[in-house]
DNA sequence: TATTATATTTCAAATAATGAAATTTTACGA
DNA sequence: TCGTAAAATTTCATTATTTGAAATATAATA
């Protein structure tokens, strides 16, 4: 809280962030643009130079490119927002987690978070399923504007010829999804496999879904509320990192 | 010079560097290992938390992963939306597609879009290669500001000891990349494997690259323009979905 | 539940940060 | 090359922040 905020640290980072955006700058520019006294700016820059976060050359300053903190933080794979958070769930329940996004009337799996070293699940990246036949799909569609849902259903009907899509059943299913906060696929896609999913929101809009899939023995019916709760906690943290 | 060194800034960065090495730490550990008064450590950590450089959870501190100064820009949404868009290309040409982002003087693969059940490709997620030894890397660097390219080359030279980096050859290669709109790796990384990549832009700046890799029989030299054109169409669509 | 350890807050003293003014250095034009 | 103006750096005095011990609160462990 503000009670302990160090003004010196705040100003120091302000300068670093400014140099990240501007690549190079003079003392005059830094002081003026950041509304700092030029003496203060001078001293802070001198400190940053001495600490190897900034380089000074011919009276211009640049971010130090060989500073380990600035350039060699976590490898990007670890920054896959879903992975660190979601791995707790995949390990806890020994199931695979997935992220899906909408693509026309289908949902496409775009990220897989396995619970062991088995890479076989990754083959699902890129695979698509109709929105009504997947927990990931229903978790997205349940939170779309009604007009968009209607358009997607129309689109589905024109492509799905092997069966007649039951609008009323789907609408009812989506209402249940909204009510309980998660969508469910109970052996509908694969025998013995249960799937749950929750929407991932950004700025109040659904942009993706997060779900888990696994055998009925691991995703027991009486655990569904707990699992859904964990998924909701997870998607909230993912959502926070997307902003 | 020492004359202007701010102790507060020095201590603040000391803490950040400590957290980079230790991933997580308690107040006690930080204070003890860095020989700081625990009240001082507490206040500095509180400031770093408020400035979004450190995260505090259950009395343990970690570096903030969504801080743009500390973390390479790697929006997970990029890895998500790229999947359905790029699937058209992977199916059409029967090759694997990749997303790469810059990380220091390396390019790191953050997403793989496979076309068959070859799971070994997914193990490449997280792997890094020097920017000049990868089509994905060259596709990014070719569109960076000249000053940043110079800095990266300098950094590469100070790490790469097994060979002498040819500045002029690289500069020429990057000029060709800009001219033809895509970068090429013709069996330079793997025997019999050809790679092409194009930059992914956002707000006029390169943020990642999209590339394909496959055997010479599928990525025939006379098809390269068509493939590059398809990649450019894809990257434009990806770029549109990121805004 | 009690005890111990860790974290946070309070208080008073010490130190550093701050900014104006002065001085030096750099850049530019004649 | 010299003079001028602008930018950068140093000096000085004042103000504000940082500091750390002590006290208090919270969390963890037996």
Short mmCIF file of C-alpha atoms (C1' of nucleotides) in Angstrom, two decimals:
data_model
loop_
_atom_site.label_atom_id
_atom_site.label_comp_id
_atom_site.label_asym_id
_atom_site.label_seq_id
_atom_site.Cartn_x
_atom_site.Cartn_y
_atom_site.Cartn_z
CA UNK A 1 0.00 0.00 0.00
CA UNK A 2 0.91 3.63 -0.57
CA UNK A 3 1.91 3.84 3.07
CA UNK A 4 5.27 2.25 2.29
CA UNK A 5 5.84 3.33 -1.30
CA UNK A 6 9.36 4.54 -1.84
CA UNK A 7 9.39 7.56 -4.11
CA UNK A 8 12.94 6.86 -5.10
CA UNK A 9 12.11 3.36 -6.31
CA UNK A 10 9.03 4.64 -8.09
CA UNK A 11 11.04 7.27 -9.94
CA UNK A 12 13.79 4.81 -10.78
CA UNK A 13 11.38 2.39 -12.42
CA UNK A 14 9.57 5.23 -14.15
CA UNK A 15 12.86 6.08 -15.83
CA UNK A 16 13.50 2.47 -16.83
CA UNK A 17 10.03 2.14 -18.31
CA UNK A 18 10.51 5.41 -20.17
CA UNK A 19 13.79 4.16 -21.67
CA UNK A 20 12.15 0.90 -22.67
CA UNK A 21 9.63 2.86 -24.72
CA UNK A 22 12.02 5.46 -26.13
CA UNK A 23 15.10 3.30 -26.63
CA UNK A 24 17.40 6.31 -26.17
CA UNK A 25 16.96 9.64 -24.38
CA UNK A 26 18.91 12.62 -23.08
CA UNK A 27 18.84 13.86 -19.49
CA UNK A 28 16.76 16.80 -20.63
CA UNK A 29 14.17 14.57 -22.26
CA UNK A 30 13.90 12.23 -19.27
CA UNK A 31 13.54 15.09 -16.82
CA UNK A 32 11.03 16.99 -18.93
CA UNK A 33 8.86 14.08 -20.03
CA UNK A 34 8.71 12.53 -16.56
CA UNK A 35 8.27 15.89 -14.83
CA UNK A 36 11.38 15.41 -12.70
CA UNK A 37 13.80 18.01 -11.48
CA UNK A 38 16.83 17.73 -13.74
CA UNK A 39 19.15 17.26 -10.78
CA UNK A 40 16.99 14.48 -9.43
CA UNK A 41 16.82 12.86 -12.85
CA UNK A 42 20.56 13.20 -13.18
CA UNK A 43 21.22 11.45 -9.89
CA UNK A 44 18.74 8.66 -10.55
CA UNK A 45 20.19 8.01 -13.99
CA UNK A 46 23.70 7.99 -12.52
CA UNK A 47 22.55 5.38 -10.02
CA UNK A 48 20.95 3.26 -12.72
CA UNK A 49 24.13 3.45 -14.77
CA UNK A 50 26.21 2.36 -11.80
CA UNK A 51 23.81 -0.54 -11.12
CA UNK A 52 24.12 -1.62 -14.78
CA UNK A 53 20.48 -1.10 -15.66
CA UNK A 54 21.16 1.86 -17.95
CA UNK A 55 24.03 2.70 -20.29
CA UNK A 56 25.28 6.19 -20.90
CA UNK A 57 26.99 7.15 -24.08
CA UNK A 58 27.59 10.67 -25.38
CA UNK A 59 25.03 12.13 -23.05
CA UNK A 60 22.32 9.76 -24.17
CA UNK A 61 20.94 6.98 -22.05
CA UNK A 62 19.70 3.53 -23.10
CA UNK A 63 18.52 0.45 -21.27
CA UNK A 64 21.35 -1.96 -20.62
CA UNK A 65 20.86 -4.90 -22.94
CA UNK A 66 23.18 -7.21 -21.03
CA UNK A 67 21.43 -6.88 -17.70
CA UNK A 68 20.25 -10.29 -16.59
CA UNK A 69 17.17 -9.09 -14.79
CA UNK A 70 16.02 -7.09 -17.77
CA UNK A 71 16.70 -9.64 -20.48
CA UNK A 72 16.78 -13.13 -19.06
CA UNK A 73 13.73 -13.57 -16.93
CA UNK A 74 11.67 -16.73 -17.28
CA UNK A 75 11.72 -18.40 -20.66
CA UNK A 76 8.45 -17.52 -22.41
CA UNK A 77 7.00 -21.01 -22.12
CA UNK A 78 6.76 -20.51 -18.39
CA UNK A 79 4.84 -17.35 -19.03
CA UNK A 80 2.09 -19.26 -20.78
CA UNK A 81 -0.44 -17.82 -18.41
CA UNK A 82 -2.37 -20.99 -18.09
CA UNK A 83 0.46 -23.33 -17.26
CA UNK A 84 1.69 -22.29 -13.83
CA UNK A 85 -1.79 -21.80 -12.49
CA UNK A 86 -3.46 -24.69 -14.21
CA UNK A 87 -0.83 -27.26 -13.36
CA UNK A 88 -2.06 -27.21 -9.77
CA UNK A 89 -5.44 -28.43 -11.00
CA UNK A 90 -4.06 -30.98 -13.45
CA UNK A 91 -1.86 -32.47 -10.73
CA UNK A 92 -4.54 -32.34 -8.06
CA UNK A 93 -7.09 -34.22 -10.16
CA UNK A 94 -4.70 -36.10 -12.47
CA UNK A 95 -6.48 -34.90 -15.59
CA UNK A 96 -5.56 -32.88 -18.66
CA UNK A 97 -6.59 -29.25 -18.97
CA UNK A 98 -7.39 -27.49 -22.23
CA UNK A 99 -7.94 -24.00 -23.52
CA UNK A 100 -10.30 -23.53 -26.41
CA UNK A 101 -11.39 -20.59 -28.50
CA UNK A 102 -14.30 -20.05 -30.83
CA UNK A 103 -13.73 -20.47 -34.54
CA UNK A 104 -16.91 -20.08 -36.53
CA UNK A 105 -19.40 -22.62 -35.15
CA UNK A 106 -16.58 -24.73 -33.73
CA UNK A 107 -14.37 -24.63 -30.74
CA UNK A 108 -10.66 -25.22 -31.36
CA UNK A 109 -8.24 -26.52 -28.76
CA UNK A 110 -5.33 -24.10 -28.65
CA UNK A 111 -3.46 -25.11 -25.55
CA UNK A 112 -3.01 -28.32 -23.65
CA UNK A 113 -1.79 -28.59 -20.09
CA UNK A 114 -0.97 -32.17 -19.34
CA UNK A 115 -0.46 -33.62 -15.88
CA UNK A 116 2.44 -35.88 -16.71
CA UNK A 117 5.11 -36.10 -19.37
CA UNK A 118 2.82 -37.79 -21.84
CA UNK A 119 2.82 -35.60 -24.94
CA UNK A 120 -0.01 -37.47 -26.63
CA UNK A 121 -2.62 -34.92 -25.59
CA UNK A 122 -0.78 -32.19 -27.51
CA UNK A 123 -1.98 -33.76 -30.74
CA UNK A 124 -5.34 -32.21 -29.93
CA UNK A 125 -4.01 -28.71 -30.49
CA UNK A 126 -5.78 -27.51 -33.59
CA UNK A 127 -8.61 -29.97 -33.40
CA UNK A 128 -12.12 -28.60 -33.65
CA UNK A 129 -15.53 -29.71 -32.50
CA UNK A 130 -18.97 -28.17 -32.95
CA UNK A 131 -19.80 -25.79 -30.14
CA UNK A 132 -22.72 -27.87 -28.90
CA UNK A 133 -20.72 -31.09 -28.71
CA UNK A 134 -17.99 -29.88 -26.43
CA UNK A 135 -17.84 -28.57 -22.87
CA UNK A 136 -15.26 -26.02 -24.02
CA UNK A 137 -17.66 -24.85 -26.73
CA UNK A 138 -20.68 -24.61 -24.49
CA UNK A 139 -18.68 -22.69 -21.89
CA UNK A 140 -18.00 -20.02 -24.51
CA UNK A 141 -21.37 -19.91 -26.23
CA UNK A 142 -23.30 -19.71 -22.95
CA UNK A 143 -21.80 -16.25 -22.41
CA UNK A 144 -22.11 -14.87 -25.92
CA UNK A 145 -24.75 -12.30 -26.90
CA UNK A 146 -28.00 -13.97 -27.94
CA UNK A 147 -27.79 -12.68 -31.52
CA UNK A 148 -24.38 -14.25 -31.95
CA UNK A 149 -25.61 -17.55 -30.58
CA UNK A 150 -28.49 -17.54 -33.05
CA UNK A 151 -26.10 -16.90 -35.91
CA UNK A 152 -23.82 -19.73 -34.81
CA UNK A 153 -26.73 -22.16 -34.49
CA UNK A 154 -27.89 -21.24 -37.98
CA UNK A 155 -24.39 -21.81 -39.26
CA UNK A 156 -24.20 -25.17 -37.49
CA UNK A 157 -27.49 -26.30 -38.97
CA UNK A 158 -26.30 -25.57 -42.47
CA UNK A 159 -23.23 -27.73 -41.99
CA UNK A 160 -24.45 -30.51 -39.74
CA UNK A 161 -26.45 -32.79 -41.96
CA UNK A 162 -26.30 -36.06 -40.10
CA UNK A 163 -28.69 -34.96 -37.37
CA UNK A 164 -31.16 -32.23 -36.55
CA UNK A 165 -29.83 -29.82 -34.00
CA UNK A 166 -32.27 -29.38 -31.14
CA UNK A 167 -32.40 -25.62 -30.49
CA UNK A 168 -34.50 -25.97 -27.40
CA UNK A 169 -32.27 -28.60 -25.86
CA UNK A 170 -29.20 -26.49 -26.55
CA UNK A 171 -30.79 -23.35 -25.12
CA UNK A 172 -31.75 -25.28 -22.01
CA UNK A 173 -28.24 -26.71 -21.72
CA UNK A 174 -26.71 -23.24 -22.02
CA UNK A 175 -29.08 -21.91 -19.35
CA UNK A 176 -27.94 -24.66 -17.00
CA UNK A 177 -24.31 -23.80 -17.83
CA UNK A 178 -24.86 -20.16 -16.88
CA UNK A 179 -26.74 -21.15 -13.73
CA UNK A 180 -24.11 -23.51 -12.39
CA UNK A 181 -21.18 -21.52 -13.77
CA UNK A 182 -19.64 -24.37 -15.75
CA UNK A 183 -20.51 -26.55 -18.73
CA UNK A 184 -20.53 -30.30 -18.66
CA UNK A 185 -19.96 -33.05 -21.18
CA UNK A 186 -20.91 -36.34 -19.54
CA UNK A 187 -19.59 -39.07 -21.82
CA UNK A 188 -21.28 -37.33 -24.75
CA UNK A 189 -18.10 -37.00 -26.78
CA UNK A 190 -16.18 -40.03 -25.50
CA UNK A 191 -17.34 -43.06 -23.59
CA UNK A 192 -16.13 -42.95 -19.99
CA UNK A 193 -14.73 -39.42 -20.30
CA UNK A 194 -16.19 -36.45 -18.47
CA UNK A 195 -15.40 -32.85 -19.33
CA UNK A 196 -16.03 -29.59 -17.50
CA UNK A 197 -15.27 -26.10 -18.72
CA UNK A 198 -15.60 -22.50 -17.62
CA UNK A 199 -15.38 -19.33 -19.72
CA UNK A 200 -12.28 -17.11 -19.68
CA UNK A 201 -13.39 -13.48 -19.62
CA UNK A 202 -11.65 -10.31 -20.67
CA UNK A 203 -13.25 -6.90 -20.28
CA UNK A 204 -16.54 -8.58 -19.48
CA UNK A 205 -16.53 -10.63 -22.68
CA UNK A 206 -15.86 -14.31 -23.14
CA UNK A 207 -12.71 -14.88 -25.21
CA UNK A 208 -11.84 -18.51 -24.50
CA UNK A 209 -12.66 -21.38 -22.22
CA UNK A 210 -10.72 -23.48 -19.77
CA UNK A 211 -11.69 -27.05 -19.18
CA UNK A 212 -10.55 -30.41 -17.90
CA UNK A 213 -11.25 -33.85 -19.24
CA UNK A 214 -10.68 -37.19 -17.66
CA UNK A 215 -12.16 -40.52 -16.68
CA UNK A 216 -15.26 -40.67 -14.50
CA UNK A 217 -13.17 -42.16 -11.72
CA UNK A 218 -11.14 -38.97 -11.42
CA UNK A 219 -13.88 -36.47 -12.21
CA UNK A 220 -16.51 -37.92 -9.87
CA UNK A 221 -19.94 -36.30 -9.97
CA UNK A 222 -19.72 -35.28 -6.29
CA UNK A 223 -16.47 -33.44 -6.94
CA UNK A 224 -17.76 -31.37 -9.85
CA UNK A 225 -18.59 -28.30 -7.77
CA UNK A 226 -15.13 -28.29 -6.22
CA UNK A 227 -13.43 -28.79 -9.59
CA UNK A 228 -15.56 -26.06 -11.16
CA UNK A 229 -14.64 -23.75 -8.30
CA UNK A 230 -10.93 -24.45 -8.84
CA UNK A 231 -11.35 -23.82 -12.59
CA UNK A 232 -13.12 -20.53 -11.86
CA UNK A 233 -10.32 -19.42 -9.57
CA UNK A 234 -7.86 -20.36 -12.28
CA UNK A 235 -9.64 -18.57 -15.11
CA UNK A 236 -9.89 -15.44 -12.95
CA UNK A 237 -6.14 -15.41 -12.54
CA UNK A 238 -5.64 -16.07 -16.25
CA UNK A 239 -8.00 -13.19 -16.98
CA UNK A 240 -6.03 -10.87 -14.71
CA UNK A 241 -2.84 -11.68 -16.58
CA UNK A 242 -4.42 -10.97 -19.94
CA UNK A 243 -4.90 -7.29 -19.17
CA UNK B 1 29.75 7.24 -10.03
CA UNK B 2 29.39 6.21 -6.39
CA UNK B 3 28.91 9.84 -5.55
CA UNK B 4 25.30 9.69 -6.72
CA UNK B 5 24.38 6.09 -5.99
CA UNK B 6 20.97 5.82 -4.39
CA UNK B 7 21.00 3.18 -1.68
CA UNK B 8 17.27 2.69 -1.98
CA UNK B 9 17.50 1.92 -5.69
CA UNK B 10 20.45 -0.38 -5.08
CA UNK B 11 18.55 -2.32 -2.44
CA UNK B 12 15.42 -2.49 -4.57
CA UNK B 13 17.28 -4.05 -7.48
CA UNK B 14 19.16 -6.35 -5.13
CA UNK B 15 15.82 -7.74 -4.04
CA UNK B 16 14.60 -8.17 -7.61
CA UNK B 17 17.79 -9.98 -8.59
CA UNK B 18 17.46 -12.19 -5.51
CA UNK B 19 13.90 -13.12 -6.47
CA UNK B 20 14.98 -13.86 -10.02
CA UNK B 21 17.43 -16.43 -8.66
CA UNK B 22 15.20 -17.88 -5.95
CA UNK B 23 11.84 -17.72 -7.71
CA UNK B 24 10.00 -17.38 -4.41
CA UNK B 25 11.09 -16.13 -0.99
CA UNK B 26 9.70 -15.04 2.36
CA UNK B 27 10.39 -11.68 4.00
CA UNK B 28 12.67 -13.43 6.43
CA UNK B 29 14.74 -15.03 3.68
CA UNK B 30 15.10 -11.80 1.73
CA UNK B 31 16.14 -9.83 4.80
CA UNK B 32 18.57 -12.44 6.04
CA UNK B 33 20.21 -13.39 2.76
CA UNK B 34 20.60 -9.78 1.64
CA UNK B 35 21.66 -8.57 5.09
CA UNK B 36 18.83 -6.07 5.28
CA UNK B 37 16.92 -4.93 8.32
CA UNK B 38 13.61 -6.76 8.21
CA UNK B 39 11.66 -3.53 8.40
CA UNK B 40 13.65 -2.09 5.53
CA UNK B 41 13.14 -5.27 3.52
CA UNK B 42 9.45 -5.20 4.32
CA UNK B 43 9.04 -1.64 3.09
CA UNK B 44 11.05 -2.17 -0.08
CA UNK B 45 9.08 -5.31 -0.92
CA UNK B 46 5.83 -3.45 -0.28
CA UNK B 47 6.98 -0.75 -2.70
CA UNK B 48 7.94 -3.32 -5.35
CA UNK B 49 4.54 -4.97 -4.95
CA UNK B 50 2.78 -1.65 -5.38
CA UNK B 51 4.87 -0.88 -8.48
CA UNK B 52 3.91 -4.28 -9.94
CA UNK B 53 7.44 -5.68 -10.02
CA UNK B 54 6.82 -8.24 -7.30
CA UNK B 55 3.81 -10.31 -6.36
CA UNK B 56 2.93 -11.26 -2.83
CA UNK B 57 0.89 -14.29 -2.03
CA UNK B 58 0.54 -15.97 1.37
CA UNK B 59 3.60 -14.23 2.72
CA UNK B 60 5.84 -15.32 -0.12
CA UNK B 61 7.15 -13.02 -2.81
CA UNK B 62 7.78 -13.72 -6.49
CA UNK B 63 8.75 -11.62 -9.47
CA UNK B 64 5.71 -10.32 -11.33
CA UNK B 65 5.31 -12.21 -14.58
CA UNK B 66 3.05 -9.69 -16.26
CA UNK B 67 5.39 -6.75 -15.90
CA UNK B 68 6.42 -5.51 -19.30
CA UNK B 69 9.85 -4.27 -18.23
CA UNK B 70 10.74 -7.64 -16.73
CA UNK B 71 8.94 -9.94 -19.10
CA UNK B 72 9.19 -10.32 -22.83
CA UNK B 73 5.87 -9.45 -24.42
CA UNK B 74 4.24 -12.83 -24.97
CA UNK B 75 0.49 -12.53 -25.03
CA UNK B 76 -1.09 -15.97 -24.58
CA UNK B 77 -3.96 -14.88 -26.79
CA UNK B 78 -1.47 -14.79 -29.67
CA UNK B 79 -0.71 -18.46 -29.16
CA UNK B 80 -4.44 -19.20 -28.96
CA UNK B 81 -5.78 -17.31 -31.95
CA UNK B 82 -2.93 -18.46 -34.15
CA UNK B 83 -4.05 -22.10 -33.94
CA UNK B 84 -7.29 -22.13 -35.95
CA UNK B 85 -5.98 -19.55 -38.41
CA UNK B 86 -2.80 -21.44 -39.15
CA UNK B 87 -4.42 -24.85 -39.38
CA UNK B 88 -5.34 -24.09 -43.00
CA UNK B 89 -1.68 -23.81 -43.91
CA UNK B 90 -0.49 -26.85 -41.99
CA UNK B 91 -3.10 -29.00 -43.72
CA UNK B 92 -2.53 -27.51 -47.16
CA UNK B 93 1.23 -27.99 -47.16
CA UNK B 94 1.48 -30.88 -44.69
CA UNK B 95 4.06 -29.10 -42.55
CA UNK B 96 4.29 -27.94 -38.95
CA UNK B 97 3.79 -24.26 -38.06
CA UNK B 98 5.38 -22.40 -35.17
CA UNK B 99 5.07 -19.15 -33.29
CA UNK B 100 8.32 -17.63 -32.07
CA UNK B 101 9.09 -14.61 -29.93
CA UNK B 102 12.28 -12.75 -29.10
CA UNK B 103 13.99 -13.47 -25.81
CA UNK B 104 17.29 -11.67 -25.48
CA UNK B 105 19.40 -12.64 -28.49
CA UNK B 106 17.37 -15.82 -28.97
CA UNK B 107 14.07 -16.75 -30.46
CA UNK B 108 11.85 -19.06 -28.43
CA UNK B 109 9.08 -21.25 -29.79
CA UNK B 110 5.87 -20.57 -27.88
CA UNK B 111 3.32 -22.47 -29.95
CA UNK B 112 3.34 -25.43 -32.30
CA UNK B 113 0.57 -26.21 -34.77
CA UNK B 114 1.11 -29.73 -35.99
CA UNK B 115 -0.48 -31.36 -39.01
CA UNK B 116 -0.27 -34.99 -38.08
CA UNK B 117 0.21 -37.11 -35.00
CA UNK B 118 3.94 -36.47 -34.77
CA UNK B 119 4.12 -35.52 -31.11
CA UNK B 120 7.82 -34.82 -31.01
CA UNK B 121 7.18 -31.36 -32.45
CA UNK B 122 5.41 -30.24 -29.28
CA UNK B 123 8.53 -30.88 -27.25
CA UNK B 124 10.02 -27.90 -29.09
CA UNK B 125 7.82 -25.51 -27.17
CA UNK B 126 10.15 -23.47 -25.01
CA UNK B 127 13.25 -24.24 -26.99
CA UNK B 128 15.49 -21.36 -28.01
CA UNK B 129 17.87 -20.71 -30.87
CA UNK B 130 20.08 -17.73 -31.66
CA UNK B 131 18.25 -15.16 -33.76
CA UNK B 132 20.58 -15.55 -36.72
CA UNK B 133 20.26 -19.34 -36.87
CA UNK B 134 16.52 -19.52 -37.24
CA UNK B 135 14.00 -18.33 -39.81
CA UNK B 136 11.68 -17.37 -36.94
CA UNK B 137 14.45 -15.28 -35.43
CA UNK B 138 15.43 -13.55 -38.63
CA UNK B 139 11.78 -12.74 -39.39
CA UNK B 140 11.63 -10.78 -36.14
CA UNK B 141 15.04 -9.13 -36.20
CA UNK B 142 14.64 -7.93 -39.79
CA UNK B 143 11.87 -5.59 -38.60
CA UNK B 144 13.43 -4.31 -35.38
CA UNK B 145 14.90 -0.82 -35.05
CA UNK B 146 18.54 -0.72 -36.15
CA UNK B 147 19.77 0.21 -32.67
CA UNK B 148 18.10 -2.83 -31.17
CA UNK B 149 19.59 -5.10 -33.81
CA UNK B 150 23.04 -3.73 -33.06
CA UNK B 151 22.55 -4.38 -29.37
CA UNK B 152 21.38 -7.94 -30.01
CA UNK B 153 24.33 -8.68 -32.28
CA UNK B 154 26.71 -7.36 -29.65
CA UNK B 155 25.05 -9.57 -27.09
CA UNK B 156 25.25 -12.61 -29.37
CA UNK B 157 28.93 -12.04 -29.96
CA UNK B 158 29.65 -11.91 -26.27
CA UNK B 159 27.94 -15.27 -25.74
CA UNK B 160 28.75 -17.17 -28.92
CA UNK B 161 32.31 -18.36 -28.65
CA UNK B 162 32.28 -21.29 -31.05
CA UNK B 163 32.21 -19.15 -34.17
CA UNK B 164 32.65 -15.62 -35.38
CA UNK B 165 29.37 -13.99 -36.22
CA UNK B 166 29.50 -12.37 -39.65
CA UNK B 167 27.81 -8.96 -39.24
CA UNK B 168 27.84 -8.23 -42.92
CA UNK B 169 26.37 -11.57 -43.91
CA UNK B 170 23.61 -11.17 -41.34
CA UNK B 171 22.83 -7.60 -42.41
CA UNK B 172 22.61 -8.78 -46.00
CA UNK B 173 20.39 -11.69 -45.03
CA UNK B 174 18.06 -9.37 -43.12
CA UNK B 175 17.89 -6.98 -46.08
CA UNK B 176 16.84 -9.89 -48.32
CA UNK B 177 14.24 -10.90 -45.73
CA UNK B 178 12.72 -7.42 -45.76
CA UNK B 179 12.82 -7.30 -49.54
CA UNK B 180 11.06 -10.60 -50.12
CA UNK B 181 8.84 -10.31 -47.06
CA UNK B 182 9.87 -13.61 -45.44
CA UNK B 183 12.96 -15.19 -43.97
CA UNK B 184 14.38 -18.49 -45.08
CA UNK B 185 16.39 -21.25 -43.48
CA UNK B 186 17.48 -23.64 -46.23
CA UNK B 187 18.77 -26.72 -44.45
CA UNK B 188 20.95 -24.50 -42.30
CA UNK B 189 19.50 -25.80 -39.05
CA UNK B 190 18.53 -29.31 -40.10
CA UNK B 191 19.56 -31.39 -43.06
CA UNK B 192 16.71 -31.72 -45.55
CA UNK B 193 14.45 -29.32 -43.65
CA UNK B 194 13.42 -25.95 -45.02
CA UNK B 195 11.90 -23.20 -42.89
CA UNK B 196 10.12 -19.97 -43.77
CA UNK B 197 8.82 -17.32 -41.44
CA UNK B 198 7.10 -13.96 -41.51
CA UNK B 199 6.82 -11.34 -38.79
CA UNK B 200 3.63 -10.84 -36.79
CA UNK B 201 3.00 -7.13 -36.29
CA UNK B 202 0.98 -5.22 -33.76
CA UNK B 203 0.64 -1.44 -33.83
CA UNK B 204 3.32 -1.27 -36.44
CA UNK B 205 5.84 -3.19 -34.37
CA UNK B 206 7.03 -6.74 -34.74
CA UNK B 207 6.00 -8.82 -31.73
CA UNK B 208 6.46 -12.42 -32.92
CA UNK B 209 6.94 -14.50 -35.99
CA UNK B 210 4.95 -17.21 -37.71
CA UNK B 211 6.80 -19.89 -39.61
CA UNK B 212 6.57 -23.32 -41.12
CA UNK B 213 9.16 -26.06 -41.36
CA UNK B 214 9.13 -29.22 -43.40
CA UNK B 215 11.03 -31.38 -45.85
CA UNK B 216 12.26 -29.94 -49.15
CA UNK B 217 9.76 -32.14 -50.97
CA UNK B 218 6.84 -30.30 -49.39
CA UNK B 219 8.36 -26.84 -49.25
CA UNK B 220 9.62 -26.77 -52.82
CA UNK B 221 11.59 -23.73 -53.85
CA UNK B 222 9.06 -22.79 -56.53
CA UNK B 223 6.25 -22.77 -53.96
CA UNK B 224 7.97 -20.45 -51.50
CA UNK B 225 6.26 -17.28 -52.74
CA UNK B 226 2.85 -18.89 -52.48
CA UNK B 227 3.60 -20.26 -49.00
CA UNK B 228 4.96 -16.90 -47.88
CA UNK B 229 1.86 -15.21 -49.22
CA UNK B 230 -0.35 -17.63 -47.27
CA UNK B 231 1.72 -17.01 -44.11
CA UNK B 232 1.35 -13.25 -44.61
CA UNK B 233 -2.40 -13.62 -44.95
CA UNK B 234 -2.45 -15.65 -41.75
CA UNK B 235 -0.30 -13.23 -39.78
CA UNK B 236 -2.54 -10.35 -40.86
CA UNK B 237 -5.59 -12.19 -39.56
CA UNK B 238 -3.78 -13.02 -36.32
CA UNK B 239 -2.78 -9.38 -35.93
CA UNK B 240 -6.39 -8.27 -36.39
CA UNK B 241 -7.56 -10.58 -33.64
CA UNK B 242 -5.03 -9.24 -31.17
CA UNK B 243 -6.51 -5.75 -31.06
"C1'" DT C 1 -4.46 -23.98 23.37
"C1'" DA C 2 0.02 -22.18 24.17
"C1'" DT C 3 4.28 -21.05 22.41
"C1'" DT C 4 7.37 -19.63 18.99
"C1'" DA C 5 8.46 -17.56 14.77
"C1'" DT C 6 7.40 -14.39 11.26
"C1'" DA C 7 5.33 -10.30 9.59
"C1'" DT C 8 3.71 -5.68 10.23
"C1'" DT C 9 3.23 -1.23 12.56
"C1'" DT C 10 4.85 2.55 15.45
"C1'" DC C 11 8.12 5.85 16.94
"C1'" DA C 12 12.13 8.67 17.05
"C1'" DA C 13 16.57 9.55 15.09
"C1'" DA C 14 19.63 9.67 11.29
"C1'" DT C 15 20.51 9.90 6.68
"C1'" DA C 16 19.54 10.66 2.07
"C1'" DA C 17 16.91 12.99 -1.35
"C1'" DT C 18 15.62 17.14 -3.17
"C1'" DG C 19 15.78 21.38 -5.92
"C1'" DA C 20 17.58 26.06 -6.65
"C1'" DA C 21 21.61 28.27 -7.85
"C1'" DA C 22 26.10 28.16 -9.58
"C1'" DT C 23 29.47 26.20 -12.50
"C1'" DT C 24 31.16 23.37 -16.24
"C1'" DT C 25 30.74 21.14 -20.55
"C1'" DT C 26 28.96 20.51 -25.03
"C1'" DA C 27 27.02 21.82 -29.37
"C1'" DC C 28 26.16 24.97 -32.88
"C1'" DG C 29 26.48 28.89 -35.83
"C1'" DA C 30 29.02 32.79 -37.64
"C1'" DT D 1 38.28 29.68 -33.91
"C1'" DC D 2 35.29 32.22 -31.03
"C1'" DG D 3 31.07 33.41 -28.93
"C1'" DT D 4 26.67 32.10 -27.45
"C1'" DA D 5 23.14 29.20 -25.90
"C1'" DA D 6 21.68 24.96 -24.19
"C1'" DA D 7 22.49 20.96 -21.66
"C1'" DA D 8 24.76 18.63 -18.07
"C1'" DT D 9 26.96 18.48 -13.70
"C1'" DT D 10 28.27 20.17 -9.11
"C1'" DT D 11 27.48 22.71 -4.85
"C1'" DC D 12 24.83 24.09 -1.00
"C1'" DA D 13 21.19 24.26 2.24
"C1'" DT D 14 16.69 22.53 3.35
"C1'" DT D 15 13.27 19.10 3.58
"C1'" DA D 16 11.60 14.69 3.47
"C1'" DT D 17 12.39 10.04 3.52
"C1'" DT D 18 14.68 6.11 5.13
"C1'" DT D 19 16.16 3.59 8.75
"C1'" DG D 20 16.11 0.32 12.59
"C1'" DA D 21 14.72 -0.76 17.33
"C1'" DA D 22 10.82 -1.75 19.85
"C1'" DA D 23 6.17 -2.96 20.10
"C1'" DT D 24 2.28 -5.29 18.25
"C1'" DA D 25 -0.20 -8.48 15.29
"C1'" DT D 26 -0.50 -12.66 12.75
"C1'" DA D 27 0.65 -17.28 11.42
"C1'" DA D 28 2.54 -21.72 12.16
"C1'" DT D 29 3.72 -25.52 14.95
"C1'" DA D 30 3.74 -28.66 18.81
#
